[in-house]
């Protein structure tokens, strides 16, 4: 999807390791979101941001931290990865009325 | 807290048939989205519904919104195999938070 880039696209972690997922958008959007997608559960909101320097918890925030130091970037961190965090992670940025999604990051924690 | 429910979760259809996917949400919102997702891919925006009574159509898909009933429908007319995908509705929560909350999705399989 044009305008929202996620890095990396794939990653395998060992239990207890840490990592950061980067979401970058070039559309000057205020709102950015991080979701995880698991089979049969749709997309669940982890954390979101309504502007530079702000973050807020979503539906399933435990085990994740986020930062939005620059407007164009929204970082999702896993401090100590667990197998339950194996999922596909999507980032989105939103400016009324449309939300744009990144291509996703497939994360496996072994 | 905003909850979004979709049904059915899985839909197997024959080509040429019609069917409707339903999306209910729990709190007031004036913005509802429908997305399509193909296996292993990201989400593709289908429709944005911004007001009560809004109806939008694209090809064999038609979406509508009833904000009073907190219900949106995605109607499929004369299904074809190319429509096989997972369809999500998503609702924006009111106020300053503007959280975008998704339904669980409907996996549509159109059989020849």
PDB file of C-alpha atoms in Angstrom:
ATOM      1  CA  UNK A   1       0.000   0.000   0.000  1.00  0.00           C
ATOM      2  CA  UNK A   2       1.386   3.330  -1.021  1.00  0.00           C
ATOM      3  CA  UNK A   3       2.605   5.540   1.811  1.00  0.00           C
ATOM      4  CA  UNK A   4       2.895   3.090   4.742  1.00  0.00           C
ATOM      5  CA  UNK A   5       6.035   0.988   5.042  1.00  0.00           C
ATOM      6  CA  UNK A   6       6.685  -1.653   7.680  1.00  0.00           C
ATOM      7  CA  UNK A   7      10.112  -2.975   8.580  1.00  0.00           C
ATOM      8  CA  UNK A   8      10.961  -5.864   8.766  1.00  0.00           C
ATOM      9  CA  UNK A   9       8.563  -8.039   6.764  1.00  0.00           C
ATOM     10  CA  UNK A  10       9.555 -11.290   8.458  1.00  0.00           C
ATOM     11  CA  UNK A  11      11.336 -12.101  11.701  1.00  0.00           C
ATOM     12  CA  UNK A  12      11.974 -15.108  13.896  1.00  0.00           C
ATOM     13  CA  UNK A  13      12.761 -14.444  17.548  1.00  0.00           C
ATOM     14  CA  UNK A  14      13.715 -16.659  20.425  1.00  0.00           C
ATOM     15  CA  UNK A  15      11.677 -16.435  23.598  1.00  0.00           C
ATOM     16  CA  UNK A  16      12.963 -13.582  25.733  1.00  0.00           C
ATOM     17  CA  UNK A  17      14.582 -11.637  22.912  1.00  0.00           C
ATOM     18  CA  UNK A  18      13.571  -8.081  22.156  1.00  0.00           C
ATOM     19  CA  UNK A  19      12.874  -6.316  18.895  1.00  0.00           C
ATOM     20  CA  UNK A  20      11.359  -3.190  17.410  1.00  0.00           C
ATOM     21  CA  UNK A  21       9.004  -2.975  14.456  1.00  0.00           C
ATOM     22  CA  UNK A  22       9.041   0.243  12.477  1.00  0.00           C
ATOM     23  CA  UNK A  23       6.088   1.819  10.723  1.00  0.00           C
ATOM     24  CA  UNK A  24       6.799   4.803   8.498  1.00  0.00           C
ATOM     25  CA  UNK A  25       4.267   6.934   6.628  1.00  0.00           C
ATOM     26  CA  UNK A  26       4.863   9.809   4.253  1.00  0.00           C
ATOM     27  CA  UNK A  27       1.319  11.213   4.149  1.00  0.00           C
ATOM     28  CA  UNK A  28       1.616  13.550   7.157  1.00  0.00           C
ATOM     29  CA  UNK A  29      -1.154  11.674   8.968  1.00  0.00           C
ATOM     30  CA  UNK A  30      -1.801  12.379  12.627  1.00  0.00           C
ATOM     31  CA  UNK A  31      -3.266   9.021  13.588  1.00  0.00           C
ATOM     32  CA  UNK A  32      -1.291   5.794  13.515  1.00  0.00           C
ATOM     33  CA  UNK A  33      -2.188   2.341  14.771  1.00  0.00           C
ATOM     34  CA  UNK A  34      -0.581  -1.026  15.464  1.00  0.00           C
ATOM     35  CA  UNK A  35      -2.630  -4.229  15.134  1.00  0.00           C
ATOM     36  CA  UNK A  36      -2.000  -7.901  15.451  1.00  0.00           C
ATOM     37  CA  UNK A  37      -3.853 -10.427  13.347  1.00  0.00           C
ATOM     38  CA  UNK A  38      -4.415 -13.968  14.519  1.00  0.00           C
ATOM     39  CA  UNK A  39      -6.516 -16.657  12.819  1.00  0.00           C
ATOM     40  CA  UNK A  40     -10.206 -16.295  13.584  1.00  0.00           C
ATOM     41  CA  UNK A  41      -9.714 -13.145  15.651  1.00  0.00           C
ATOM     42  CA  UNK A  42      -9.574 -10.384  13.098  1.00  0.00           C
ATOM     43  CA  UNK A  43      -7.326  -7.417  13.725  1.00  0.00           C
ATOM     44  CA  UNK A  44      -6.921  -6.378  17.334  1.00  0.00           C
ATOM     45  CA  UNK A  45      -5.654  -2.935  18.245  1.00  0.00           C
ATOM     46  CA  UNK A  46      -2.455  -2.986  20.301  1.00  0.00           C
ATOM     47  CA  UNK A  47      -1.571   0.693  20.670  1.00  0.00           C
ATOM     48  CA  UNK A  48      -2.332   3.827  18.765  1.00  0.00           C
ATOM     49  CA  UNK A  49      -1.224   7.443  18.497  1.00  0.00           C
ATOM     50  CA  UNK A  50      -3.208  10.588  17.811  1.00  0.00           C
ATOM     51  CA  UNK A  51      -0.164  12.683  17.032  1.00  0.00           C
ATOM     52  CA  UNK A  52       3.564  13.153  17.478  1.00  0.00           C
ATOM     53  CA  UNK A  53       4.644  12.483  21.045  1.00  0.00           C
ATOM     54  CA  UNK A  54       1.378  10.763  22.026  1.00  0.00           C
ATOM     55  CA  UNK A  55       0.530   7.091  22.498  1.00  0.00           C
ATOM     56  CA  UNK A  56      -2.419   5.213  23.980  1.00  0.00           C
ATOM     57  CA  UNK A  57      -3.384   1.638  24.764  1.00  0.00           C
ATOM     58  CA  UNK A  58      -5.681  -0.330  22.527  1.00  0.00           C
ATOM     59  CA  UNK A  59      -7.463  -3.638  23.082  1.00  0.00           C
ATOM     60  CA  UNK A  60      -4.414  -5.878  23.680  1.00  0.00           C
ATOM     61  CA  UNK A  61      -1.487  -3.715  24.873  1.00  0.00           C
ATOM     62  CA  UNK A  62       0.193  -6.088  27.342  1.00  0.00           C
ATOM     63  CA  UNK A  63       3.730  -7.089  26.405  1.00  0.00           C
ATOM     64  CA  UNK A  64       4.170  -4.244  23.922  1.00  0.00           C
ATOM     65  CA  UNK A  65       5.451  -0.693  24.083  1.00  0.00           C
ATOM     66  CA  UNK A  66       5.298   2.055  21.486  1.00  0.00           C
ATOM     67  CA  UNK A  67       6.835   5.406  20.713  1.00  0.00           C
ATOM     68  CA  UNK A  68       6.002   8.229  18.304  1.00  0.00           C
ATOM     69  CA  UNK A  69       8.953  10.599  18.540  1.00  0.00           C
ATOM     70  CA  UNK A  70       8.505  11.760  14.951  1.00  0.00           C
ATOM     71  CA  UNK A  71       5.171  12.224  13.235  1.00  0.00           C
ATOM     72  CA  UNK A  72       6.048   9.936  10.380  1.00  0.00           C
ATOM     73  CA  UNK A  73       7.251   6.995  12.479  1.00  0.00           C
ATOM     74  CA  UNK A  74       5.441   4.728  14.910  1.00  0.00           C
ATOM     75  CA  UNK A  75       7.555   2.078  16.631  1.00  0.00           C
ATOM     76  CA  UNK A  76       6.285  -1.094  18.267  1.00  0.00           C
ATOM     77  CA  UNK A  77       8.586  -2.790  20.756  1.00  0.00           C
ATOM     78  CA  UNK A  78       8.611  -6.231  22.298  1.00  0.00           C
ATOM     79  CA  UNK A  79      10.856  -6.170  25.361  1.00  0.00           C
ATOM     80  CA  UNK A  80      10.794  -9.906  26.078  1.00  0.00           C
ATOM     81  CA  UNK A  81       9.142 -11.876  23.307  1.00  0.00           C
ATOM     82  CA  UNK A  82       6.822 -14.769  24.136  1.00  0.00           C
ATOM     83  CA  UNK A  83       5.392 -17.481  21.858  1.00  0.00           C
ATOM     84  CA  UNK A  84       1.935 -15.927  22.358  1.00  0.00           C
ATOM     85  CA  UNK A  85       3.203 -12.916  20.410  1.00  0.00           C
ATOM     86  CA  UNK A  86       3.609 -14.988  17.268  1.00  0.00           C
ATOM     87  CA  UNK A  87       1.342 -13.150  14.864  1.00  0.00           C
ATOM     88  CA  UNK A  88       1.113 -10.925  11.836  1.00  0.00           C
ATOM     89  CA  UNK A  89       1.451  -7.280  12.751  1.00  0.00           C
ATOM     90  CA  UNK A  90      -0.096  -4.483  10.709  1.00  0.00           C
ATOM     91  CA  UNK A  91       0.454  -0.800  10.967  1.00  0.00           C
ATOM     92  CA  UNK A  92      -2.027   1.774   9.709  1.00  0.00           C
ATOM     93  CA  UNK A  93      -2.130   5.511   9.362  1.00  0.00           C
ATOM     94  CA  UNK A  94      -5.356   7.443   9.110  1.00  0.00           C
ATOM     95  CA  UNK A  95      -6.545  10.778   7.953  1.00  0.00           C
ATOM     96  CA  UNK A  96     -10.247  11.268   7.422  1.00  0.00           C
ATOM     97  CA  UNK A  97     -11.826   9.451   5.855  1.00  0.00           C
ATOM     98  CA  UNK A  98      -9.398   6.720   4.767  1.00  0.00           C
ATOM     99  CA  UNK A  99      -6.984   4.442   6.622  1.00  0.00           C
ATOM    100  CA  UNK A 100      -3.925   3.070   4.849  1.00  0.00           C
ATOM    101  CA  UNK A 101      -2.250  -0.162   5.855  1.00  0.00           C
ATOM    102  CA  UNK A 102       1.286  -1.430   5.615  1.00  0.00           C
ATOM    103  CA  UNK A 103       2.145  -4.802   4.135  1.00  0.00           C
ATOM    104  CA  UNK A 104       2.469  -6.519   7.485  1.00  0.00           C
ATOM    105  CA  UNK A 105       5.238  -8.109   9.530  1.00  0.00           C
ATOM    106  CA  UNK A 106       5.114 -11.841  10.130  1.00  0.00           C
ATOM    107  CA  UNK A 107       6.705 -12.516  13.517  1.00  0.00           C
ATOM    108  CA  UNK A 108       7.395 -15.975  14.886  1.00  0.00           C
ATOM    109  CA  UNK A 109       8.578 -16.453  18.461  1.00  0.00           C
ATOM    110  CA  UNK A 110      10.111 -19.865  19.143  1.00  0.00           C
TER     111      UNK A 110
ATOM    112  CA  UNK B   1     -16.093   0.423  24.956  1.00  0.00           C
ATOM    113  CA  UNK B   2     -16.606  -0.074  21.243  1.00  0.00           C
ATOM    114  CA  UNK B   3     -17.207  -3.677  20.150  1.00  0.00           C
ATOM    115  CA  UNK B   4     -17.659  -4.758  16.545  1.00  0.00           C
ATOM    116  CA  UNK B   5     -19.286  -8.055  15.624  1.00  0.00           C
ATOM    117  CA  UNK B   6     -19.474  -9.619  12.199  1.00  0.00           C
ATOM    118  CA  UNK B   7     -21.455 -12.570  11.018  1.00  0.00           C
ATOM    119  CA  UNK B   8     -21.143 -15.037   9.627  1.00  0.00           C
ATOM    120  CA  UNK B   9     -17.515 -15.856  10.341  1.00  0.00           C
ATOM    121  CA  UNK B  10     -17.347 -18.218   7.400  1.00  0.00           C
ATOM    122  CA  UNK B  11     -19.454 -18.241   4.273  1.00  0.00           C
ATOM    123  CA  UNK B  12     -19.336 -20.800   1.505  1.00  0.00           C
ATOM    124  CA  UNK B  13     -21.296 -19.743  -1.552  1.00  0.00           C
ATOM    125  CA  UNK B  14     -21.934 -21.032  -5.003  1.00  0.00           C
ATOM    126  CA  UNK B  15     -21.175 -18.837  -7.943  1.00  0.00           C
ATOM    127  CA  UNK B  16     -24.178 -16.835  -9.034  1.00  0.00           C
ATOM    128  CA  UNK B  17     -25.788 -16.713  -5.590  1.00  0.00           C
ATOM    129  CA  UNK B  18     -26.501 -13.667  -3.428  1.00  0.00           C
ATOM    130  CA  UNK B  19     -25.631 -13.214   0.199  1.00  0.00           C
ATOM    131  CA  UNK B  20     -25.204 -10.584   2.926  1.00  0.00           C
ATOM    132  CA  UNK B  21     -22.540 -10.088   5.574  1.00  0.00           C
ATOM    133  CA  UNK B  22     -23.588  -8.220   8.700  1.00  0.00           C
ATOM    134  CA  UNK B  23     -21.600  -5.879  10.907  1.00  0.00           C
ATOM    135  CA  UNK B  24     -22.967  -4.701  14.264  1.00  0.00           C
ATOM    136  CA  UNK B  25     -21.251  -2.249  16.567  1.00  0.00           C
ATOM    137  CA  UNK B  26     -21.928  -1.282  20.141  1.00  0.00           C
ATOM    138  CA  UNK B  27     -21.478   2.485  20.444  1.00  0.00           C
ATOM    139  CA  UNK B  28     -22.283   5.514  18.385  1.00  0.00           C
ATOM    140  CA  UNK B  29     -20.104   6.075  15.354  1.00  0.00           C
ATOM    141  CA  UNK B  30     -20.508   7.956  12.104  1.00  0.00           C
ATOM    142  CA  UNK B  31     -17.756   6.207  10.203  1.00  0.00           C
ATOM    143  CA  UNK B  32     -17.609   2.625   9.039  1.00  0.00           C
ATOM    144  CA  UNK B  33     -15.197   0.915   6.697  1.00  0.00           C
ATOM    145  CA  UNK B  34     -15.213  -2.304   4.732  1.00  0.00           C
ATOM    146  CA  UNK B  35     -11.930  -3.956   3.791  1.00  0.00           C
ATOM    147  CA  UNK B  36     -10.947  -6.974   1.774  1.00  0.00           C
ATOM    148  CA  UNK B  37      -7.951  -9.148   2.559  1.00  0.00           C
ATOM    149  CA  UNK B  38      -6.510 -11.842   0.291  1.00  0.00           C
ATOM    150  CA  UNK B  39      -4.421 -14.616   1.886  1.00  0.00           C
ATOM    151  CA  UNK B  40      -0.988 -13.375   2.932  1.00  0.00           C
ATOM    152  CA  UNK B  41      -1.761  -9.825   1.842  1.00  0.00           C
ATOM    153  CA  UNK B  42      -2.556  -6.533   3.461  1.00  0.00           C
ATOM    154  CA  UNK B  43      -5.970  -4.892   3.658  1.00  0.00           C
ATOM    155  CA  UNK B  44      -7.592  -3.252   0.674  1.00  0.00           C
ATOM    156  CA  UNK B  45     -10.152  -0.529   1.269  1.00  0.00           C
ATOM    157  CA  UNK B  46     -13.527  -1.265  -0.320  1.00  0.00           C
ATOM    158  CA  UNK B  47     -15.976   1.259   1.089  1.00  0.00           C
ATOM    159  CA  UNK B  48     -16.111   4.197   3.457  1.00  0.00           C
ATOM    160  CA  UNK B  49     -19.579   4.925   4.850  1.00  0.00           C
ATOM    161  CA  UNK B  50     -19.889   8.285   6.522  1.00  0.00           C
ATOM    162  CA  UNK B  51     -23.539   8.899   7.298  1.00  0.00           C
ATOM    163  CA  UNK B  52     -26.798   7.256   8.172  1.00  0.00           C
ATOM    164  CA  UNK B  53     -28.405   5.732   5.124  1.00  0.00           C
ATOM    165  CA  UNK B  54     -25.189   5.774   3.103  1.00  0.00           C
ATOM    166  CA  UNK B  55     -25.096   3.213   0.331  1.00  0.00           C
ATOM    167  CA  UNK B  56     -22.112   2.507  -1.891  1.00  0.00           C
ATOM    168  CA  UNK B  57     -21.714   0.020  -4.694  1.00  0.00           C
ATOM    169  CA  UNK B  58     -18.729  -1.308  -6.572  1.00  0.00           C
ATOM    170  CA  UNK B  59     -19.287  -4.122  -9.014  1.00  0.00           C
ATOM    171  CA  UNK B  60     -20.996  -7.024  -7.271  1.00  0.00           C
ATOM    172  CA  UNK B  61     -20.583  -5.534  -3.804  1.00  0.00           C
ATOM    173  CA  UNK B  62     -22.910  -3.058  -2.132  1.00  0.00           C
ATOM    174  CA  UNK B  63     -22.470  -1.665   1.372  1.00  0.00           C
ATOM    175  CA  UNK B  64     -24.975   0.229   3.494  1.00  0.00           C
ATOM    176  CA  UNK B  65     -25.011   1.882   6.889  1.00  0.00           C
ATOM    177  CA  UNK B  66     -27.791   2.342   9.431  1.00  0.00           C
ATOM    178  CA  UNK B  67     -26.326   4.348  12.302  1.00  0.00           C
ATOM    179  CA  UNK B  68     -29.521   4.190  14.343  1.00  0.00           C
ATOM    180  CA  UNK B  69     -29.464   0.395  14.349  1.00  0.00           C
ATOM    181  CA  UNK B  70     -25.626   0.411  14.508  1.00  0.00           C
ATOM    182  CA  UNK B  71     -25.608  -1.976  11.595  1.00  0.00           C
ATOM    183  CA  UNK B  72     -23.825  -2.176   8.286  1.00  0.00           C
ATOM    184  CA  UNK B  73     -24.346  -4.751   5.586  1.00  0.00           C
ATOM    185  CA  UNK B  74     -22.166  -5.906   2.719  1.00  0.00           C
ATOM    186  CA  UNK B  75     -24.306  -7.481   0.026  1.00  0.00           C
ATOM    187  CA  UNK B  76     -22.844  -9.756  -2.600  1.00  0.00           C
ATOM    188  CA  UNK B  77     -24.734 -10.129  -5.845  1.00  0.00           C
ATOM    189  CA  UNK B  78     -24.185 -13.057  -8.209  1.00  0.00           C
ATOM    190  CA  UNK B  79     -20.957 -14.136  -6.559  1.00  0.00           C
ATOM    191  CA  UNK B  80     -17.925 -15.066  -8.631  1.00  0.00           C
ATOM    192  CA  UNK B  81     -14.801 -16.952  -7.568  1.00  0.00           C
ATOM    193  CA  UNK B  82     -12.679 -13.788  -7.638  1.00  0.00           C
ATOM    194  CA  UNK B  83     -14.634 -12.483  -4.652  1.00  0.00           C
ATOM    195  CA  UNK B  84     -13.199 -15.213  -2.432  1.00  0.00           C
ATOM    196  CA  UNK B  85     -11.349 -13.401   0.377  1.00  0.00           C
ATOM    197  CA  UNK B  86     -11.769 -12.303   3.973  1.00  0.00           C
ATOM    198  CA  UNK B  87     -13.935  -9.230   4.485  1.00  0.00           C
ATOM    199  CA  UNK B  88     -13.630  -6.975   7.507  1.00  0.00           C
ATOM    200  CA  UNK B  89     -15.709  -4.126   8.768  1.00  0.00           C
ATOM    201  CA  UNK B  90     -14.104  -1.498  10.985  1.00  0.00           C
ATOM    202  CA  UNK B  91     -15.642   1.291  13.026  1.00  0.00           C
ATOM    203  CA  UNK B  92     -14.091   4.504  14.330  1.00  0.00           C
ATOM    204  CA  UNK B  93     -14.835   5.250  17.948  1.00  0.00           C
ATOM    205  CA  UNK B  94     -16.261   8.633  18.744  1.00  0.00           C
ATOM    206  CA  UNK B  95     -14.604  11.546  20.493  1.00  0.00           C
ATOM    207  CA  UNK B  96     -10.958  12.497  20.316  1.00  0.00           C
ATOM    208  CA  UNK B  97      -9.534   9.002  20.431  1.00  0.00           C
ATOM    209  CA  UNK B  98     -10.589   7.902  16.946  1.00  0.00           C
ATOM    210  CA  UNK B  99      -9.716   4.295  17.610  1.00  0.00           C
ATOM    211  CA  UNK B 100     -10.264   2.098  14.558  1.00  0.00           C
ATOM    212  CA  UNK B 101     -11.787  -1.171  15.779  1.00  0.00           C
ATOM    213  CA  UNK B 102     -12.225  -4.201  13.538  1.00  0.00           C
ATOM    214  CA  UNK B 103     -14.740  -6.991  13.416  1.00  0.00           C
ATOM    215  CA  UNK B 104     -13.542 -10.592  13.415  1.00  0.00           C
ATOM    216  CA  UNK B 105     -13.842 -10.898   9.660  1.00  0.00           C
ATOM    217  CA  UNK B 106     -15.876 -13.075   7.300  1.00  0.00           C
ATOM    218  CA  UNK B 107     -14.042 -15.656   5.235  1.00  0.00           C
ATOM    219  CA  UNK B 108     -15.877 -15.925   1.947  1.00  0.00           C
ATOM    220  CA  UNK B 109     -15.319 -18.942  -0.272  1.00  0.00           C
ATOM    221  CA  UNK B 110     -17.098 -18.896  -3.617  1.00  0.00           C
ATOM    222  CA  UNK B 111     -17.353 -22.340  -5.138  1.00  0.00           C
ATOM    223  CA  UNK B 112     -17.681 -22.916  -8.899  1.00  0.00           C
TER     224      UNK B 112
END
